[in-house]
Amino acid sequence: MYASPVNVGSGTTRTAHGMMPVPAPATAEILKGIPCYASGPSFELATPTGAVLLRTLSAGFNPLPLFASDTLGVGAGGADPEGWPNVLRIMIGEAYQEMQSETITVIETNIDDMNPQVYEYVMEMLFNHGALDVFLTPVIMKKSRPGTLLSVLCGHGSRKELIDVILRETTSIGLRFYEAGRVTMHRKVDQIRTPYGKVRSRSLHSEAAFPVACLNMQTAEGWPSMQKFRWQRS
């Protein structure tokens, strides 16, 4: 089961301890690490009970993925805020296995004063702490100084840890992060036998990843790389 980011509402709500800002303290604690936003009427839209159900049952919090629904369920709450439907909707269906959509976090920082030999170590540290991808882009910064844009893709749960790694292990004194949508093709990792030995390959509609595995084979030393490509295409 997957859920959309949680709309917590806004304003205040009455609790056993008096009036509290929305989200209530218990709700805010339960929703730690889950993407939330505030929209609509001045009304509590996410309760502690609802937050517990979402955290327990949901495998992720993303926009509506690519899938075909066959069953819809709608439930209405007792409250009726003006101009806002107090309704929860559940959609059941089958996801298209070829592609998967999700929301990720992009962390970026511009660096122009660090020894470039350090980047390999930093990238390894970031991957070890949960980064989905790390890449470097050459940029021209103020006063026409050449610099490097360090970009990290990650899930919501590992954002804080990765930010700590960047600020601790690089010369950066600040960074930015934002959410982005991502679509990935369904893939699996296989071992394929070749005339040059076993290679690790990803099974996709496209086999673009396979030639890289061919080039990395340690058992095929001395064979021209183009010969490996020709075998892969045959």
Coordinates of C-alpha atoms in Angstrom, one line a residue:
M1 CA 0.0 0.0 0.0
Y2 CA 1.2 3.5 -0.9
A3 CA -0.1 6.9 0.3
S4 CA 0.1 10.4 -1.0
P5 CA 2.0 13.0 1.1
V6 CA -0.1 13.8 4.1
N7 CA -2.3 17.0 4.3
V8 CA -2.2 17.8 8.0
G9 CA -4.6 20.9 7.8
S10 CA -4.0 24.1 9.6
G11 CA -5.2 26.3 12.5
T12 CA -5.8 24.8 16.0
T13 CA -7.5 21.7 17.5
R14 CA -9.0 21.1 20.9
T15 CA -7.2 18.4 22.9
A16 CA -7.3 17.1 26.5
H17 CA -4.6 19.7 27.3
G18 CA -6.4 22.6 25.7
M19 CA -6.1 24.2 22.3
M20 CA -3.1 23.1 20.3
P21 CA -1.8 24.1 16.9
V22 CA -2.3 21.7 13.9
P23 CA -0.8 19.2 13.6
A24 CA -1.3 18.1 17.2
P25 CA 1.9 17.2 19.1
A26 CA 1.1 13.4 18.9
T27 CA 0.4 13.6 15.2
A28 CA 3.6 15.6 14.5
E29 CA 5.6 13.0 16.4
I30 CA 4.1 10.1 14.5
L31 CA 4.6 11.8 11.1
K32 CA 8.3 12.4 11.6
G33 CA 10.1 11.6 8.3
I34 CA 6.9 11.4 6.3
P35 CA 6.3 14.2 3.7
C36 CA 3.5 16.5 4.9
Y37 CA 2.0 19.8 3.8
A38 CA -0.8 22.1 5.0
S39 CA -3.6 23.1 2.6
G40 CA -7.4 23.8 2.8
P41 CA -9.5 25.0 5.7
S42 CA -8.4 25.9 9.2
F43 CA -9.2 22.4 10.4
E44 CA -7.4 19.3 11.6
L45 CA -7.1 16.9 8.6
A46 CA -4.7 14.4 10.1
T47 CA -5.4 12.9 13.5
P48 CA -3.0 10.7 15.6
T49 CA -5.1 7.6 14.8
G50 CA -4.9 8.3 11.0
A51 CA -1.2 9.1 11.2
V52 CA -0.5 5.7 13.0
L53 CA -2.5 3.8 10.3
L54 CA -0.6 5.6 7.5
R55 CA 2.8 5.0 9.1
T56 CA 2.0 1.3 9.8
L57 CA 0.4 0.3 6.5
S58 CA 2.0 2.5 3.9
A59 CA 5.2 1.3 2.1
G60 CA 5.9 4.8 0.8
F61 CA 4.5 8.3 0.3
N62 CA 4.4 9.4 -3.4
P63 CA 2.2 11.0 -5.9
L64 CA -0.3 8.6 -7.7
P65 CA 1.9 6.0 -9.4
L66 CA 1.4 4.6 -12.9
F67 CA -1.3 1.9 -12.4
A68 CA -4.7 0.8 -13.5
S69 CA -7.4 1.0 -10.8
D70 CA -10.2 -1.5 -10.7
T71 CA -11.8 -0.8 -7.2
L72 CA -12.5 2.5 -5.5
G73 CA -13.5 3.1 -1.9
V74 CA -14.6 6.4 -0.4
G75 CA -15.3 7.3 3.3
A76 CA -16.5 10.6 4.7
G77 CA -15.8 11.9 8.2
G78 CA -18.4 13.4 10.6
A79 CA -17.1 16.9 10.3
D80 CA -18.2 19.1 7.4
P81 CA -15.7 22.0 6.9
E82 CA -17.0 24.6 4.5
G83 CA -15.7 24.4 0.9
W84 CA -13.7 21.2 1.6
P85 CA -14.7 17.6 1.2
N86 CA -13.8 15.7 4.4
V87 CA -13.3 12.5 2.4
L88 CA -10.7 9.7 2.3
R89 CA -10.3 7.7 -0.9
I90 CA -8.7 4.3 -1.5
M91 CA -7.8 3.1 -5.0
I92 CA -7.0 -0.6 -5.6
G93 CA -5.4 -1.8 -8.8
E94 CA -2.4 -3.2 -10.6
A95 CA 0.8 -1.2 -11.1
Y96 CA 2.5 -1.2 -14.4
Q97 CA 5.7 -3.2 -13.8
E98 CA 7.6 -1.6 -16.6
M99 CA 7.9 1.7 -14.8
Q100 CA 7.7 2.9 -11.2
S101 CA 7.2 6.5 -10.1
E102 CA 8.2 7.9 -6.7
T103 CA 9.1 11.2 -5.0
I104 CA 12.7 11.6 -3.9
T105 CA 14.8 14.4 -2.4
V106 CA 17.6 16.2 -4.3
I107 CA 20.4 17.7 -2.3
E108 CA 22.8 20.1 -4.0
T109 CA 25.8 22.2 -3.0
N110 CA 28.3 24.3 -5.1
I111 CA 31.9 23.8 -4.2
D112 CA 34.9 25.7 -5.6
D113 CA 37.6 25.3 -2.9
M114 CA 38.0 21.6 -2.3
N115 CA 40.8 19.2 -3.5
P116 CA 39.1 17.2 -6.3
Q117 CA 40.8 14.1 -5.1
V118 CA 38.4 14.1 -2.1
Y119 CA 35.3 13.7 -4.2
E120 CA 35.8 9.9 -4.7
Y121 CA 35.9 9.5 -0.9
V122 CA 32.8 11.8 -0.4
M123 CA 30.8 9.9 -3.0
E124 CA 31.6 6.6 -1.4
M125 CA 30.5 7.9 2.0
L126 CA 27.3 9.2 0.5
F127 CA 26.4 5.9 -1.1
N128 CA 27.2 4.1 2.2
H129 CA 24.8 6.4 4.0
G130 CA 21.8 5.6 1.7
A131 CA 22.2 7.9 -1.4
L132 CA 20.3 6.6 -4.4
D133 CA 22.7 8.4 -6.8
V134 CA 25.6 10.9 -6.6
F135 CA 27.0 12.9 -9.5
L136 CA 29.2 15.9 -10.1
T137 CA 28.6 18.7 -12.6
P138 CA 31.2 21.3 -13.6
V139 CA 29.9 24.9 -13.1
I140 CA 31.1 28.5 -13.4
M141 CA 30.6 30.4 -10.1
K142 CA 30.8 34.0 -9.1
K143 CA 34.0 35.9 -10.2
S144 CA 34.1 33.3 -13.0
R145 CA 35.7 30.7 -10.8
P146 CA 35.3 27.1 -11.9
G147 CA 33.5 24.9 -9.4
T148 CA 31.7 21.7 -8.9
L149 CA 27.9 21.1 -8.3
L150 CA 27.6 18.1 -6.0
S151 CA 24.1 16.5 -6.4
V152 CA 22.7 13.7 -4.3
L153 CA 19.4 11.8 -4.8
C154 CA 17.9 10.1 -1.8
G155 CA 14.8 9.0 -0.1
H156 CA 13.1 11.1 2.6
G157 CA 14.4 9.0 5.5
S158 CA 18.1 9.5 4.7
R159 CA 18.1 13.2 3.9
K160 CA 19.3 14.4 7.3
E161 CA 22.1 11.8 7.5
L162 CA 23.3 12.7 4.0
I163 CA 23.3 16.4 4.7
D164 CA 25.4 15.8 7.8
V165 CA 27.9 13.8 5.6
I166 CA 28.2 16.7 3.1
L167 CA 28.7 19.4 5.7
R168 CA 31.2 17.2 7.6
E169 CA 33.2 15.8 4.8
T170 CA 33.4 18.7 2.3
T171 CA 34.3 22.4 2.4
S172 CA 30.6 23.3 1.8
I173 CA 29.1 25.8 4.4
G174 CA 25.6 25.5 3.0
L175 CA 23.3 23.5 0.7
R176 CA 19.8 23.3 -0.7
F177 CA 17.3 20.4 -1.0
Y178 CA 14.0 19.9 -2.7
E179 CA 11.6 17.2 -3.7
A180 CA 11.5 15.8 -7.3
G181 CA 9.5 13.1 -9.1
R182 CA 11.4 10.1 -10.5
V183 CA 10.3 7.4 -12.9
T184 CA 12.4 4.2 -13.1
M185 CA 12.0 1.1 -15.2
H186 CA 11.5 -2.2 -13.6
R187 CA 14.7 -4.2 -13.6
K188 CA 16.4 -7.1 -12.0
V189 CA 20.1 -8.1 -11.6
D190 CA 21.2 -11.4 -13.2
Q191 CA 24.5 -13.3 -13.8
I192 CA 25.1 -14.1 -17.4
R193 CA 27.6 -16.6 -18.8
T194 CA 29.8 -15.2 -21.7
P195 CA 32.9 -16.5 -23.5
Y196 CA 34.9 -14.2 -21.2
G197 CA 33.4 -15.4 -17.9
K198 CA 30.3 -14.5 -15.8
V199 CA 29.1 -10.9 -15.8
R200 CA 26.6 -9.0 -13.6
S201 CA 23.8 -7.6 -15.8
R202 CA 20.5 -5.8 -15.3
S203 CA 17.6 -7.1 -17.2
L204 CA 15.7 -4.2 -18.8
H205 CA 13.8 -3.6 -22.1
S206 CA 17.1 -1.9 -23.0
E207 CA 20.4 -3.7 -22.4
A208 CA 22.4 -0.5 -22.2
A209 CA 23.9 -1.5 -18.8
F210 CA 25.3 -4.8 -20.0
P211 CA 28.3 -3.5 -22.1
V212 CA 29.6 -1.7 -19.0
A213 CA 29.6 -5.0 -17.2
C214 CA 31.5 -6.5 -20.1
L215 CA 34.2 -3.8 -19.9
N216 CA 34.6 -4.5 -16.1
M217 CA 35.2 -8.2 -16.5
Q218 CA 38.5 -9.1 -14.8
T219 CA 38.6 -12.6 -16.5
A220 CA 38.8 -11.1 -20.0
E221 CA 42.0 -9.2 -19.9
G222 CA 43.7 -8.9 -23.2
W223 CA 40.5 -9.1 -25.2
P224 CA 39.7 -5.8 -27.1
S225 CA 36.7 -4.0 -25.7
M226 CA 35.0 -3.8 -29.1
Q227 CA 35.1 -7.6 -29.4
K228 CA 33.1 -7.8 -26.1
F229 CA 30.6 -5.4 -27.5
R230 CA 30.2 -7.4 -30.7
W231 CA 29.6 -10.5 -28.7
Q232 CA 26.9 -8.7 -26.6
R233 CA 25.1 -7.5 -29.7
S234 CA 25.1 -10.9 -31.5

